[in-house]
mmCIF file of C-alpha atoms in Angstrom:
data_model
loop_
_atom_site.group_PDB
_atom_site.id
_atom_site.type_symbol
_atom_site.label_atom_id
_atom_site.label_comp_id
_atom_site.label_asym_id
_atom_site.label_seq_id
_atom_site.Cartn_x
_atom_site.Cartn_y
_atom_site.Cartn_z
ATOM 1 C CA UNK A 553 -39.488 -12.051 6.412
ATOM 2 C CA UNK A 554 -42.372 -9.816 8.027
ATOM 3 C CA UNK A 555 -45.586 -10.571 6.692
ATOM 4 C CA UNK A 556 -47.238 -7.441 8.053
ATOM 5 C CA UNK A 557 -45.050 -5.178 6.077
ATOM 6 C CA UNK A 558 -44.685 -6.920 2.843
ATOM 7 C CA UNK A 559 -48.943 -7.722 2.908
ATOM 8 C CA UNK A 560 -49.666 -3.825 4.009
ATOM 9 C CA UNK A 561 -47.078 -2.570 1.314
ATOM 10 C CA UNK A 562 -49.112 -5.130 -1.618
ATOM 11 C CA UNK A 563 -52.349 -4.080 -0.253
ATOM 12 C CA UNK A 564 -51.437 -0.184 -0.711
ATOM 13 C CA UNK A 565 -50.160 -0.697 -4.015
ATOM 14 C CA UNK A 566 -53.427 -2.940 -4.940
ATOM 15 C CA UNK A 567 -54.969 0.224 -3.498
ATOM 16 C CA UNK A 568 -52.832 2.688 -5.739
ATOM 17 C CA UNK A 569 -53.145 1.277 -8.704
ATOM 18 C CA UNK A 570 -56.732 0.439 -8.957
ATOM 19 C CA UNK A 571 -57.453 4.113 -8.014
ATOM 20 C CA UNK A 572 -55.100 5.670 -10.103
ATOM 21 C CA UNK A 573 -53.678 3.175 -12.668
ATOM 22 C CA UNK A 574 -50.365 4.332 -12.007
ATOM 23 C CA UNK A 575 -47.812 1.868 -11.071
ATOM 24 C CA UNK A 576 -44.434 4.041 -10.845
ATOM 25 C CA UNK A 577 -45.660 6.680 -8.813
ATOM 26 C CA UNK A 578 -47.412 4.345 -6.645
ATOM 27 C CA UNK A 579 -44.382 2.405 -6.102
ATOM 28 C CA UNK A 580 -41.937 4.909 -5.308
ATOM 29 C CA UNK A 581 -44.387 6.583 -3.013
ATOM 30 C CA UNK A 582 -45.369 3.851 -1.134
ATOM 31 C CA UNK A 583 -42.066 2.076 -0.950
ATOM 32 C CA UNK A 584 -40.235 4.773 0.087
ATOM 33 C CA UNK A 585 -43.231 5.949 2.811
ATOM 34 C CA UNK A 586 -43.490 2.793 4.264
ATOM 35 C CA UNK A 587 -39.525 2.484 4.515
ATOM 36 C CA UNK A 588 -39.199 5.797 6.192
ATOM 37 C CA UNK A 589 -42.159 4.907 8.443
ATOM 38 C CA UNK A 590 -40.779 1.528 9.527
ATOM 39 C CA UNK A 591 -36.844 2.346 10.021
ATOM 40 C CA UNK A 592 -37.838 5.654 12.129
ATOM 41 C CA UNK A 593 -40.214 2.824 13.959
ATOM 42 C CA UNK A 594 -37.653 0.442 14.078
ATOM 43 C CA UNK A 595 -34.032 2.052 13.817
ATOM 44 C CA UNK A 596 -33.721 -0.865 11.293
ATOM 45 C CA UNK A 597 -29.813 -1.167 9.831
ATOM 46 C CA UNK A 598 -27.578 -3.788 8.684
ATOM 47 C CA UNK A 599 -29.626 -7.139 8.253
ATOM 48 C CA UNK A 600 -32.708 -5.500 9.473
ATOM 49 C CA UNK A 601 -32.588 -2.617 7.063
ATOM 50 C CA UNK A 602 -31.564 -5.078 4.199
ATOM 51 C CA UNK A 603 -34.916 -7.585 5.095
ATOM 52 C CA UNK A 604 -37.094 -4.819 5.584
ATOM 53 C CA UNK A 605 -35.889 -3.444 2.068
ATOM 54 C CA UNK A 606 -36.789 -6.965 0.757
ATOM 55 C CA UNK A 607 -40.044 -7.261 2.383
ATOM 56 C CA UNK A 608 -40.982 -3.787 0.797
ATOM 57 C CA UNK A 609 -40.052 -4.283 -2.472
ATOM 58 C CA UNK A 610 -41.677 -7.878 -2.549
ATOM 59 C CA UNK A 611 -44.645 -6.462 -1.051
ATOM 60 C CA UNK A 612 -44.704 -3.745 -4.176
ATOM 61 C CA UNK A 613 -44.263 -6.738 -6.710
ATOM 62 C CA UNK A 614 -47.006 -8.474 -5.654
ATOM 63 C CA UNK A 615 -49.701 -6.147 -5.528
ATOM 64 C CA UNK A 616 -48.625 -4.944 -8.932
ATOM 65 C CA UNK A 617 -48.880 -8.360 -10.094
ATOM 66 C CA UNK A 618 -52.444 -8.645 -8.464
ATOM 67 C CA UNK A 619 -53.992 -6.354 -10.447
ATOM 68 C CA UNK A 620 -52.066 -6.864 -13.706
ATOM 69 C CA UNK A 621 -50.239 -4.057 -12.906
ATOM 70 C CA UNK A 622 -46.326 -3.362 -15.143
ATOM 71 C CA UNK A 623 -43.840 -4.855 -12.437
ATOM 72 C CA UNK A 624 -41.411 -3.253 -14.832
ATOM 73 C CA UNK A 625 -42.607 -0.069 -13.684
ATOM 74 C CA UNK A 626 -42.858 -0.932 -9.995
ATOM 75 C CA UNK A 627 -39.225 -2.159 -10.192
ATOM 76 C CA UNK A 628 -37.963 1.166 -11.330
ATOM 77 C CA UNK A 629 -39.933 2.970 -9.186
ATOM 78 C CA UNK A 630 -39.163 0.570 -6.198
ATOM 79 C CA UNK A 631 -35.367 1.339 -6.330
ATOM 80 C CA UNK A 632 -36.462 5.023 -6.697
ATOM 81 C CA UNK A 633 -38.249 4.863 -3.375
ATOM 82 C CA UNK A 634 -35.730 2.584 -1.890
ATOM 83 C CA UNK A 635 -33.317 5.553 -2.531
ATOM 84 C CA UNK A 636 -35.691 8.338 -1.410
ATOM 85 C CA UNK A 637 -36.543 6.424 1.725
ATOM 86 C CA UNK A 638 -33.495 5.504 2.546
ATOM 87 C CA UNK A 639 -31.723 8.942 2.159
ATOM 88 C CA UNK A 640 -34.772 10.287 4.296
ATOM 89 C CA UNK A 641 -33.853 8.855 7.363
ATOM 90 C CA UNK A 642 -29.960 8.315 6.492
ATOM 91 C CA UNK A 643 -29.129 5.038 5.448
ATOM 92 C CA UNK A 644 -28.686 5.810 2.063
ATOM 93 C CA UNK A 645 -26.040 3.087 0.947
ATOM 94 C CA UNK A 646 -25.745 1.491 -2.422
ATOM 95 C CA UNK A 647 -25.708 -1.681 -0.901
ATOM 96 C CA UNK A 648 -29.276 -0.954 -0.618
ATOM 97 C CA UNK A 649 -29.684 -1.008 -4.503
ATOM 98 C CA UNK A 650 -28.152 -4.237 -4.817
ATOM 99 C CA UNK A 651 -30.328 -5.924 -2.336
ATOM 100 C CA UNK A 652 -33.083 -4.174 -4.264
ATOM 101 C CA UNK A 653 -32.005 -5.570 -7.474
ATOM 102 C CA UNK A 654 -31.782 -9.013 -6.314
ATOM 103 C CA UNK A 655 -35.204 -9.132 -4.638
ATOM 104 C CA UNK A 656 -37.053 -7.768 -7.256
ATOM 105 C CA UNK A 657 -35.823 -10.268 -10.207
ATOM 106 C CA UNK A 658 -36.317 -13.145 -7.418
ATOM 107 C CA UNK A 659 -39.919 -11.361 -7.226
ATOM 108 C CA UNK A 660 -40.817 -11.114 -10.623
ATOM 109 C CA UNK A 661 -40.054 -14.666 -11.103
ATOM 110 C CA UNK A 662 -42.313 -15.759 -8.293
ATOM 111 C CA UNK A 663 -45.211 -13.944 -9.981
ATOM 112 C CA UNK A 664 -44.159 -14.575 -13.585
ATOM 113 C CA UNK A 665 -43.472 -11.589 -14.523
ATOM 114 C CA UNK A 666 -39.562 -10.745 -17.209
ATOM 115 C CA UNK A 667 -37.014 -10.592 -14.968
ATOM 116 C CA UNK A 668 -34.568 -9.046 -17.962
ATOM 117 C CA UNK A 669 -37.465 -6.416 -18.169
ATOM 118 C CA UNK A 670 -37.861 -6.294 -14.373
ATOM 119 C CA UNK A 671 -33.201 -6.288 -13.599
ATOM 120 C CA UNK A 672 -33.334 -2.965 -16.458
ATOM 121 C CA UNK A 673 -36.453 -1.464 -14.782
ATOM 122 C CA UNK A 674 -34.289 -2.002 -11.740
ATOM 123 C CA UNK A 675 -30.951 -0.422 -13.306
ATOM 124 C CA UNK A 676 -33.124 2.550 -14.676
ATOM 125 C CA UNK A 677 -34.428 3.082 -11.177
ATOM 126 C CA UNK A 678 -31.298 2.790 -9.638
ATOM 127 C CA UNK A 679 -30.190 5.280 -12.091
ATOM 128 C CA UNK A 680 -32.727 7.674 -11.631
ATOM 129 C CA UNK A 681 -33.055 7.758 -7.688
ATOM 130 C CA UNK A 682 -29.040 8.886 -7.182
ATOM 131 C CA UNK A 683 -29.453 11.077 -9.370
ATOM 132 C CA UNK A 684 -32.318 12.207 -7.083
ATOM 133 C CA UNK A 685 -30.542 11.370 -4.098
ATOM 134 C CA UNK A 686 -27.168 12.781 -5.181
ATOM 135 C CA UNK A 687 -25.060 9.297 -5.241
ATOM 136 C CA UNK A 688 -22.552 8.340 -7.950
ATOM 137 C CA UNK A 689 -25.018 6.879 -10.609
ATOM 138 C CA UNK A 690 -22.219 4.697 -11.927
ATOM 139 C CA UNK A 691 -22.225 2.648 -8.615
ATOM 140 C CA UNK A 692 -25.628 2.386 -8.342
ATOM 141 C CA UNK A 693 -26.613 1.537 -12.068
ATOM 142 C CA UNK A 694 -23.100 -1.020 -11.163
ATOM 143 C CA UNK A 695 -24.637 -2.478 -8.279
ATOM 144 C CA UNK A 696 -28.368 -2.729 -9.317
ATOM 145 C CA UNK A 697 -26.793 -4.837 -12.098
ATOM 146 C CA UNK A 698 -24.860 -6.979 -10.188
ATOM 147 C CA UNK A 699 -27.858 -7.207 -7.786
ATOM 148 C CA UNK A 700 -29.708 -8.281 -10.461
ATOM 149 C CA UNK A 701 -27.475 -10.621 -11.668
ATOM 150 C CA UNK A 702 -27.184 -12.215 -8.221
ATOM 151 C CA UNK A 703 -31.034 -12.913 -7.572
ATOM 152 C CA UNK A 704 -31.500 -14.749 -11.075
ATOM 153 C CA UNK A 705 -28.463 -16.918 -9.958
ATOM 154 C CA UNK A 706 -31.068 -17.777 -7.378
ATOM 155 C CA UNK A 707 -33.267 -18.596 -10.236
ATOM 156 C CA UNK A 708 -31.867 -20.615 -12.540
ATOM 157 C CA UNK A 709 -28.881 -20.278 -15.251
ATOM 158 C CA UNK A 710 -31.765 -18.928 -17.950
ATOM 159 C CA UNK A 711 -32.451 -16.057 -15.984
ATOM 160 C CA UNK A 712 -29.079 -15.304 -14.900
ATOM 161 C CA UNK A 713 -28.252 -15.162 -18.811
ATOM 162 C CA UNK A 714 -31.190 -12.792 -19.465
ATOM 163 C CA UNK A 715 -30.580 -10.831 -16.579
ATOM 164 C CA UNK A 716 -27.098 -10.401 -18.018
ATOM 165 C CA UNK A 717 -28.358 -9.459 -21.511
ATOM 166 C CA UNK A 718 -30.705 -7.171 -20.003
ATOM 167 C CA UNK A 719 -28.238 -5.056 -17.382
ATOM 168 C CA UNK A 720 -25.124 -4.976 -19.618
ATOM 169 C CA UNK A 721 -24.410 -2.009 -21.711
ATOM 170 C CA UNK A 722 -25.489 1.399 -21.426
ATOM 171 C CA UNK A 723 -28.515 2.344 -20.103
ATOM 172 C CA UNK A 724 -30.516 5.280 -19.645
ATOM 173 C CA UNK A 725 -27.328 7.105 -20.840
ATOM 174 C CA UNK A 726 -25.122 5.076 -18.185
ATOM 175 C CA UNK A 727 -22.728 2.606 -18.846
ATOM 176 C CA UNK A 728 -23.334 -0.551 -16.817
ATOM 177 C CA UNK A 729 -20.679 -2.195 -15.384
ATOM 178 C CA UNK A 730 -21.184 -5.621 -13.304
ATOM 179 C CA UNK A 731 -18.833 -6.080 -10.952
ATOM 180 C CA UNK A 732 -17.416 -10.006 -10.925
ATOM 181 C CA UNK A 733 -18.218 -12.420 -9.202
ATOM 182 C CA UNK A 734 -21.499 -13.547 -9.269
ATOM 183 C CA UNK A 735 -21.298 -15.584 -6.775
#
């Protein structure tokens, strides 16, 4: 995990937020920013590009969290940026929403926050960014949810069945479907 990135990413949304008391915006901008700014940097791909995508969206959690920001809101809008960023510079994949799923619900539980609130925020994101990006919203809304489902197994059975609740059905006019196992 890279401390610099995830403590400059909280730190800008601390930043953000306090000076505009907007968390969405704040997270898709400065997720996807600092994601463009660090795989141009870095070339980041594969592992890299899936730790860096964790680091960010951590990062975004935590400041949110810090000032008592919605981390429902800065989950949708991290996938958003995750997609925007990611498309910037190429590495669009929806493997990247999954991973994004998964870290934010294993965020939001470190800092207390609903992780059924925080896995739909995620799904809505998802939703929303391929729509922006131009990839099949199906998969994505598919594998934010699985994502999802996958980081509260990380959790504890609890969340995983919340998570579940939360992700299944349709949402934002998409119908969900989690892909077996969750494993």
């Amino acid at each position: 995990m890279n401390k610099g990135i995830m403590e400059s990413v909280k730190d800008q949304m601390v930043g953000s937020i306090k000076g505009t008391g907007e968390v969405l915006n704040a997270a898709v901008d400065t997720v996807s920013g600092t994601l463009v700014t660090t795989i141009k940097g870095t070339g980041a791909v594969g592992t890299a590009l899936t730790s860096t995508v964790s680091d960010v969206l951590r990062g975004a959690i935590m400041g949110t969290a810090q000032v008592g920001g919605d981390v429902g809101a800065a989950a949708k809008g991290g996938v958003v940026g995750v997609l925007k960023g990611t498309k910037e510079v190429g590495v669009e994949t929806i493997d990247t929403v999954s991973v994004s799923a998964r870290t934010l619900v294993k965020s939001a539980a470190e800092v207390g926050g609903d992780v059924g609130t925080v896995a739909r925020n995620a799904v809505e994101g998802a939703i929303s960014g391929a729509k922006q990006v131009g990839l099949n919203v199906e998969e994505a809304a598919s594998a934010a949810a699985t994502g999802a489902i996958k980081g509260a197994g990380e959790i504890s059975q609890q969340a995983v069945q919340q998570v579940r609740n939360a992700v299944t059905g349709v949402i934002a006019g998409v119908k969900v479907v989690v892909k077996e196992p969750f494993k």
